[in-house]
């Protein structure tokens, strides 16, 4: 029997909560995977401002309802203070971890290997186990510190995937721009190879 793919999706306090919402909605719709969902307190604050939702990061139901609109099958919320969760251990296989959006603060802490909360620890585990870690950073302009932190994590094996939509697919709506970035993330996760644009179009918000 084919083993289910296991993913970790960590939402941090950079602008772009909509990217996290869309990625989770697509993963929920695709199904057949296990998703560990993490959210920092700053991410909840940004979600309030950008998505207009009230989220209590101590309450998994509130996180899922606020971010995704429902509690999808296969999703499990992990409180970021719970450094004893399975994903904090290298013996628990996670095929890919995505930090979306990834704040400069979280990037810096991953680059320095602090492991002080579950997001930082789980990211560190992906690097030490030579597994897929995708950081959807969002900041502009960038300080040299941010640039050097990106170089550090890239050297350690992470994929730095800036939330930087292209325009060659002639986007017409904000959803088109969001799907461009989420499509790139799905490709890095090993999902939707070569067909993400068409499939994403069919996975509408109301599904
Ligand atoms: C509305 C809002 C937008 C923000 N946008 C960004 C951003 O785009 N990039 C960034 O690095 N930080 C941004 N921040 C600042 C981070 O939220 C802040 O540095 C926070 O401490 C990050 O914490 P975390 O990494 O634990 O999520 C934003 C904060 C707010 C309230």
Coordinates of C-alpha atoms and ligand atoms in Angstrom, one line a residue:
X1 CA 0.0 0.0 0.0
X2 CA 1.2 3.5 -0.9
X3 CA 2.2 5.5 2.2
X4 CA 0.4 8.8 2.7
X5 CA 2.5 11.9 2.2
X6 CA 3.0 13.9 5.4
X7 CA 3.4 17.7 5.3
X8 CA 3.9 20.4 7.9
X9 CA 2.4 23.8 7.1
X10 CA 3.6 26.6 9.4
X11 CA 2.0 30.0 9.2
X12 CA 4.1 32.9 10.5
X13 CA 3.6 36.7 10.9
X14 CA 4.6 38.0 7.5
X15 CA 2.1 39.6 5.3
X16 CA 0.3 37.1 3.0
X17 CA -2.0 35.1 5.2
X18 CA -4.0 34.5 2.1
X19 CA -1.2 32.3 0.7
X20 CA -1.5 30.0 3.8
X21 CA -5.3 29.9 3.5
X22 CA -5.1 29.0 -0.2
X23 CA -2.4 26.3 0.3
X24 CA -4.4 24.7 3.1
X25 CA -7.6 24.8 1.0
X26 CA -5.9 23.2 -1.9
X27 CA -4.3 20.5 0.3
X28 CA -7.7 19.8 1.9
X29 CA -9.3 19.5 -1.5
X30 CA -6.6 17.2 -2.9
X31 CA -6.9 15.0 0.2
X32 CA -4.9 11.8 0.7
X33 CA -2.2 13.5 2.8
X34 CA -1.6 14.2 6.4
X35 CA -1.0 17.9 7.3
X36 CA 0.4 19.2 10.5
X37 CA -0.7 22.8 10.8
X38 CA 1.2 25.4 12.9
X39 CA 0.6 29.0 13.5
X40 CA 2.6 31.7 15.4
X41 CA 0.8 34.4 17.4
X42 CA 2.0 37.0 15.0
X43 CA 0.4 35.1 12.2
X44 CA -2.9 35.2 14.0
X45 CA -2.5 39.0 14.4
X46 CA -1.8 39.3 10.6
X47 CA -4.7 37.0 9.8
X48 CA -7.0 39.3 11.8
X49 CA -5.8 42.3 9.8
X50 CA -5.6 40.7 6.4
X51 CA -8.4 38.1 6.4
X52 CA -10.7 39.7 9.0
X53 CA -10.8 36.5 11.2
X54 CA -10.3 36.1 15.0
X55 CA -7.9 33.2 15.7
X56 CA -6.8 31.9 19.1
X57 CA -3.6 29.9 18.5
X58 CA -4.2 27.9 21.7
X59 CA -7.3 26.4 20.0
X60 CA -6.8 24.2 17.0
X61 CA -10.5 24.5 16.0
X62 CA -10.3 28.3 16.0
X63 CA -7.1 28.2 13.8
X64 CA -8.6 25.8 11.3
X65 CA -12.0 27.6 11.1
X66 CA -10.4 31.0 10.9
X67 CA -7.7 30.1 8.4
X68 CA -9.4 27.4 6.2
X69 CA -13.0 27.9 7.0
X70 CA -13.4 24.3 8.1
X71 CA -11.6 21.4 9.9
X72 CA -10.4 19.3 7.0
X73 CA -9.9 15.6 7.2
X74 CA -6.2 14.7 7.6
X75 CA -5.3 18.0 9.2
X76 CA -4.0 18.2 12.7
X77 CA -3.2 21.4 14.5
X78 CA 0.0 21.5 16.6
X79 CA 0.4 24.3 19.2
X80 CA 3.7 26.1 18.6
X81 CA 4.6 25.8 22.3
X82 CA 4.4 22.0 22.1
X83 CA 8.0 21.2 21.4
X84 CA 7.3 17.5 22.3
X85 CA 5.0 17.0 19.2
X86 CA 6.0 14.2 16.9
X87 CA 7.2 16.6 14.2
X88 CA 9.9 17.8 16.7
X89 CA 11.6 14.5 16.3
X90 CA 13.7 13.3 13.3
X91 CA 12.3 9.8 13.6
X92 CA 8.9 11.1 12.5
X93 CA 9.0 11.4 8.7
X94 CA 7.7 14.7 7.2
X95 CA 8.0 14.7 3.4
X96 CA 8.0 18.5 3.2
X97 CA 7.5 21.4 5.5
X98 CA 6.3 24.8 4.2
X99 CA 6.6 28.0 6.2
X100 CA 4.0 30.2 4.4
X101 CA 4.3 33.1 4.7
X102 CA 7.7 33.1 6.4
X103 CA 8.6 36.2 8.4
X104 CA 12.1 37.6 8.5
X105 CA 12.0 36.8 12.3
X106 CA 11.3 33.1 11.7
X107 CA 13.8 33.0 8.8
X108 CA 16.5 34.4 11.1
X109 CA 15.7 32.0 13.9
X110 CA 15.7 29.0 11.5
X111 CA 19.0 30.3 10.1
X112 CA 20.5 30.4 13.6
X113 CA 19.0 27.0 14.6
X114 CA 17.4 28.3 17.8
X115 CA 14.6 25.7 17.9
X116 CA 12.8 27.6 20.6
X117 CA 9.3 26.8 19.4
X118 CA 7.8 24.0 17.4
X119 CA 8.0 25.9 14.1
X120 CA 11.7 26.6 14.5
X121 CA 12.4 23.0 15.8
X122 CA 10.4 21.3 13.1
X123 CA 12.2 23.4 10.4
X124 CA 15.6 22.5 12.0
X125 CA 14.6 18.8 12.0
X126 CA 13.9 19.0 8.2
X127 CA 17.3 20.5 7.6
X128 CA 19.2 18.0 9.8
X129 CA 17.4 15.0 8.3
X130 CA 18.0 16.4 4.8
X131 CA 14.3 16.7 4.1
X132 CA 12.4 19.2 2.1
X133 CA 11.9 22.7 3.8
X134 CA 10.3 25.5 1.8
X135 CA 10.3 29.0 3.1
X136 CA 7.9 31.4 1.5
X137 CA 9.6 34.6 2.6
X138 CA 7.9 38.0 2.3
X139 CA 9.6 41.2 2.9
X140 CA 10.7 44.2 0.8
X141 CA 13.1 45.8 0.6
X142 CA 15.5 43.3 2.2
X143 CA 18.2 44.0 4.7
X144 CA 21.6 42.4 4.3
X145 CA 20.8 40.4 7.4
X146 CA 17.7 39.0 5.7
X147 CA 19.7 38.2 2.5
X148 CA 22.4 36.5 4.5
X149 CA 19.9 34.5 6.4
X150 CA 18.3 33.3 3.2
X151 CA 21.8 32.3 1.9
X152 CA 22.4 30.4 5.2
X153 CA 19.2 28.4 5.0
X154 CA 19.7 27.8 1.3
X155 CA 23.2 26.4 1.9
X156 CA 21.7 24.2 4.6
X157 CA 19.3 22.7 2.1
X158 CA 16.1 24.8 2.3
X159 CA 14.2 26.1 -0.7
X160 CA 13.8 29.8 -0.4
X161 CA 10.6 30.6 -2.4
X162 CA 9.8 34.3 -2.1
X163 CA 6.2 35.3 -2.3
X164 CA 6.9 36.9 -5.6
X165 CA 4.2 36.3 -8.3
X166 CA 5.0 36.5 -12.0
X167 CA 2.9 38.3 -14.5
X168 CA 3.6 36.2 -17.6
X169 CA 0.5 34.2 -17.0
X170 CA -1.5 37.4 -17.4
X171 CA -3.2 37.4 -14.0
X172 CA -6.6 39.1 -13.9
X173 CA -7.5 38.8 -10.2
X174 CA -5.8 38.6 -6.8
X175 CA -6.6 34.9 -6.8
X176 CA -4.6 34.4 -9.9
X177 CA -1.6 36.1 -8.2
X178 CA -2.0 34.0 -5.1
X179 CA -2.4 30.8 -7.1
X180 CA 0.9 31.5 -8.9
X181 CA 2.8 31.4 -5.7
X182 CA 0.8 28.5 -4.2
X183 CA 1.4 26.6 -7.5
X184 CA 5.1 27.1 -7.1
X185 CA 4.9 25.8 -3.5
X186 CA 2.9 22.7 -4.6
X187 CA 5.6 21.9 -7.2
X188 CA 8.3 22.0 -4.6
X189 CA 6.2 19.8 -2.4
X190 CA 6.1 17.2 -5.2
X191 CA 2.4 17.8 -5.8
X192 CA 0.6 18.7 -9.0
X193 CA 3.7 18.4 -11.2
X194 CA 3.1 20.2 -14.5
X195 CA -0.6 20.6 -14.0
X196 CA -1.0 22.9 -11.1
X197 CA -2.3 25.8 -13.0
X198 CA -5.2 23.9 -14.6
X199 CA -6.0 22.0 -11.4
X200 CA -5.8 25.1 -9.2
X201 CA -8.3 26.8 -11.5
X202 CA -10.8 24.0 -10.8
X203 CA -10.2 24.1 -7.0
X204 CA -12.4 27.1 -6.4
X205 CA -12.8 28.9 -3.1
X206 CA -16.3 27.5 -2.6
X207 CA -15.2 23.8 -2.9
Ligands
LIG1 C1 0.1 43.5 9.5 C2 1.5 43.0 9.7 C3 2.2 42.7 8.5 C4 3.5 42.2 8.7 N1 4.2 41.9 7.5 C5 5.5 41.4 7.7 C6 6.2 41.0 6.5 O1 5.7 41.1 5.4 N2 7.4 40.4 6.6 C7 8.0 40.2 7.9 O2 9.0 39.7 7.9 N3 7.3 40.6 9.0 C8 6.1 41.2 8.9 N4 5.4 41.6 10.1 C9 6.2 41.6 11.3 C10 6.1 40.2 12.0 O3 4.8 39.8 12.3 C11 6.9 40.2 13.3 O4 8.3 40.4 13.1 C12 6.7 39.0 14.2 O5 7.5 39.1 15.4 C13 7.1 37.7 13.5 O6 6.8 36.7 14.4 P1 6.8 35.1 13.9 O7 8.0 35.0 13.1 O8 6.9 34.4 15.2 O9 5.5 34.9 13.2 C14 4.1 42.1 10.0 C15 3.4 42.4 11.1 C16 2.0 42.8 10.9 C17 1.2 43.1 12.2

